[in-house]
mmCIF file of C-alpha atoms in Angstrom:
data_model
loop_
_atom_site.group_PDB
_atom_site.id
_atom_site.type_symbol
_atom_site.label_atom_id
_atom_site.label_comp_id
_atom_site.label_asym_id
_atom_site.label_seq_id
_atom_site.Cartn_x
_atom_site.Cartn_y
_atom_site.Cartn_z
ATOM 1 C CA MET U 131 0.488 29.185 7.083
ATOM 2 C CA SER U 132 -0.206 25.174 8.830
ATOM 3 C CA ASN U 133 2.041 22.710 8.363
ATOM 4 C CA ARG U 134 -0.854 20.586 10.103
ATOM 5 C CA TYR U 135 -1.839 19.898 6.410
ATOM 6 C CA PHE U 136 1.042 18.266 3.609
ATOM 7 C CA LYS U 137 -0.109 19.453 0.147
ATOM 8 C CA PRO U 138 0.866 16.562 -2.459
ATOM 9 C CA GLN U 139 3.129 17.545 -5.577
ATOM 10 C CA ASN U 140 1.182 14.659 -8.311
ATOM 11 C CA VAL U 141 -0.556 12.075 -8.275
ATOM 12 C CA LYS U 142 2.184 9.306 -6.795
ATOM 13 C CA GLU U 143 3.503 11.172 -4.538
ATOM 14 C CA ALA U 144 -0.423 11.720 -3.480
ATOM 15 C CA MET U 145 -0.735 7.703 -4.315
ATOM 16 C CA GLU U 146 2.377 7.271 -1.643
ATOM 17 C CA THR U 147 0.673 9.745 0.938
ATOM 18 C CA ILE U 148 -1.835 7.432 1.478
ATOM 19 C CA GLN U 149 -0.247 3.395 1.193
ATOM 20 C CA LYS U 150 1.803 4.844 3.909
ATOM 21 C CA LEU U 151 -1.367 6.618 6.150
ATOM 22 C CA PHE U 152 -3.543 2.915 5.379
ATOM 23 C CA ASN U 153 -0.543 0.469 6.460
ATOM 24 C CA GLN U 154 -0.040 2.995 9.405
ATOM 25 C CA TYR U 155 -3.835 1.830 11.130
ATOM 26 C CA ARG U 156 -4.453 -1.663 8.878
ATOM 27 C CA HIS U 157 -4.229 -3.455 12.145
ATOM 28 C CA ALA U 158 -5.186 -1.111 14.252
ATOM 29 C CA PRO U 159 -9.411 -1.432 16.334
ATOM 30 C CA LEU U 160 -11.667 -0.668 13.975
ATOM 31 C CA THR U 161 -13.265 2.758 15.175
ATOM 32 C CA LYS U 162 -16.277 5.193 13.839
ATOM 33 C CA GLU U 163 -13.251 7.543 13.369
ATOM 34 C CA LEU U 164 -10.680 5.280 11.932
ATOM 35 C CA LEU U 165 -13.158 4.383 9.731
ATOM 36 C CA ALA U 166 -14.522 7.743 9.247
ATOM 37 C CA TYR U 167 -10.334 8.298 8.272
ATOM 38 C CA HIS U 168 -10.743 5.471 5.876
ATOM 39 C CA ASN U 169 -13.486 6.436 4.160
ATOM 40 C CA ASN U 170 -12.105 10.063 3.801
ATOM 41 C CA LEU U 171 -8.982 9.062 2.209
ATOM 42 C CA SER U 172 -11.099 6.466 0.226
ATOM 43 C CA ALA U 173 -12.888 9.526 -1.244
ATOM 44 C CA ARG U 174 -9.824 11.005 -1.799
ATOM 45 C CA LEU U 175 -8.269 8.886 -3.918
ATOM 46 C CA GLN U 176 -11.842 8.617 -6.030
ATOM 47 C CA GLY U 177 -12.120 12.088 -6.116
ATOM 48 C CA ASP U 178 -9.628 14.764 -7.462
ATOM 49 C CA ILE U 179 -6.704 12.335 -7.079
ATOM 50 C CA TYR U 180 -8.380 10.527 -9.961
ATOM 51 C CA ARG U 181 -8.900 13.939 -11.621
ATOM 52 C CA GLU U 182 -6.082 14.832 -11.412
ATOM 53 C CA ALA U 183 -4.611 10.642 -13.263
ATOM 54 C CA ILE U 184 -7.270 11.592 -15.629
ATOM 55 C CA ARG U 185 -5.404 14.988 -16.315
ATOM 56 C CA GLU U 186 -1.945 13.620 -16.211
ATOM 57 C CA ASP U 187 -2.785 10.981 -18.802
ATOM 58 C CA ASN U 188 -0.624 8.165 -17.646
ATOM 59 C CA LYS U 189 -2.019 4.403 -18.166
ATOM 60 C CA LYS U 190 0.263 3.046 -15.531
ATOM 61 C CA GLN U 191 -1.223 5.867 -13.051
ATOM 62 C CA LEU U 192 -4.595 5.828 -13.286
ATOM 63 C CA ALA U 193 -4.462 1.306 -13.012
ATOM 64 C CA ASP U 194 -2.368 1.269 -10.260
ATOM 65 C CA LEU U 195 -4.806 3.762 -8.152
ATOM 66 C CA ALA U 196 -7.854 2.000 -9.694
ATOM 67 C CA ASN U 197 -6.291 -1.142 -7.607
ATOM 68 C CA MET U 198 -5.441 1.150 -4.354
ATOM 69 C CA ILE U 199 -9.641 1.870 -4.914
ATOM 70 C CA VAL U 200 -10.339 -1.713 -5.045
ATOM 71 C CA ALA U 201 -7.759 -2.432 -2.007
ATOM 72 C CA MET U 202 -8.854 0.213 -0.077
ATOM 73 C CA GLN U 203 -12.492 -1.264 -0.780
ATOM 74 C CA THR U 204 -11.493 -5.327 0.956
ATOM 75 C CA TRP U 205 -9.716 -3.770 4.114
ATOM 76 C CA SER U 206 -13.241 -2.415 4.620
ATOM 77 C CA LYS U 207 -15.589 -5.518 4.195
ATOM 78 C CA ILE U 208 -13.568 -7.556 5.908
ATOM 79 C CA ARG U 209 -12.955 -5.654 9.058
ATOM 80 C CA LEU U 210 -16.297 -4.527 9.124
ATOM 81 C CA ALA U 211 -17.051 -8.434 9.225
ATOM 82 C CA ASN U 212 -14.806 -8.137 12.025
ATOM 83 C CA GLN U 213 -12.434 -10.224 10.065
ATOM 84 C CA PRO U 214 -8.336 -9.644 11.125
ATOM 85 C CA PHE U 215 -6.373 -8.086 8.328
ATOM 86 C CA ASN U 216 -3.349 -9.929 6.898
ATOM 87 C CA GLY U 217 -2.063 -8.261 4.627
ATOM 88 C CA LYS U 218 -0.039 -4.967 3.767
ATOM 89 C CA MET U 219 0.027 -2.386 1.018
ATOM 90 C CA LYS U 220 2.697 -2.614 -1.999
ATOM 91 C CA ASN U 221 3.282 -0.860 -5.182
ATOM 92 C CA PHE U 222 -0.961 -0.186 -4.875
ATOM 93 C CA LYS U 223 -1.814 -3.494 -4.450
ATOM 94 C CA LEU U 224 -2.154 -5.806 -1.170
ATOM 95 C CA VAL U 225 -0.417 -8.342 -0.507
ATOM 96 C CA SER U 226 -0.452 -11.537 1.982
ATOM 97 C CA GLN U 227 2.059 -11.774 4.665
ATOM 98 C CA ASN U 228 1.383 -15.266 5.344
ATOM 99 C CA GLN U 229 4.357 -16.746 2.587
ATOM 100 C CA PRO U 230 7.131 -17.960 5.013
ATOM 101 C CA LYS U 231 10.469 -16.572 4.956
ATOM 102 C CA PHE U 232 13.731 -17.922 3.953
ATOM 103 C CA LYS U 233 17.108 -16.994 4.955
ATOM 104 C CA GLN U 234 19.401 -17.235 1.902
ATOM 105 C CA HIS U 235 22.270 -18.433 2.370
ATOM 106 C CA VAL U 236 25.698 -17.546 0.402
ATOM 107 C CA HIS U 237 27.289 -20.635 -0.941
ATOM 108 C CA LYS U 238 30.367 -20.071 -2.897
ATOM 109 C CA ILE U 239 31.959 -22.736 -4.449
ATOM 110 C CA LYS U 240 35.120 -22.620 -6.760
ATOM 111 C CA GLY U 241 34.963 -19.013 -8.385
ATOM 112 C CA ASN U 242 33.232 -15.568 -7.365
ATOM 113 C CA HIS U 243 30.161 -16.430 -7.932
ATOM 114 C CA ASN U 244 26.704 -15.587 -5.682
ATOM 115 C CA TYR U 245 24.883 -18.472 -5.555
ATOM 116 C CA ARG U 246 21.989 -17.951 -3.478
ATOM 117 C CA ALA U 247 19.995 -20.869 -1.876
ATOM 118 C CA SER U 248 17.285 -21.261 0.816
ATOM 119 C CA ARG U 249 17.652 -24.451 3.114
ATOM 120 C CA HIS U 250 14.000 -25.904 4.064
#
């Protein structure tokens, strides 16, 4: 048996794997091969993974799967329109990376409370 192919044990494991793969190629230049690979992953989500999720009968997982399918379709539309994709998939949803990051400083004033503040 070949170790090339990964066989997930359940739906959540399959979704996490596809999410990880998506986050690896989301900024790559769009080629026919990448689009075919992406469409294959999307088809997997909509096909056998979706059927298995229905069989497991987990409502939250079905909702996450629906969000993930929409996210994959959104990526295709954006990239086929030759637009840059600014985001990543987290918890099976697309999240934008436009927010500024603020450093947190712990202020310890009279006592052992951890008051976190960010200086803008």
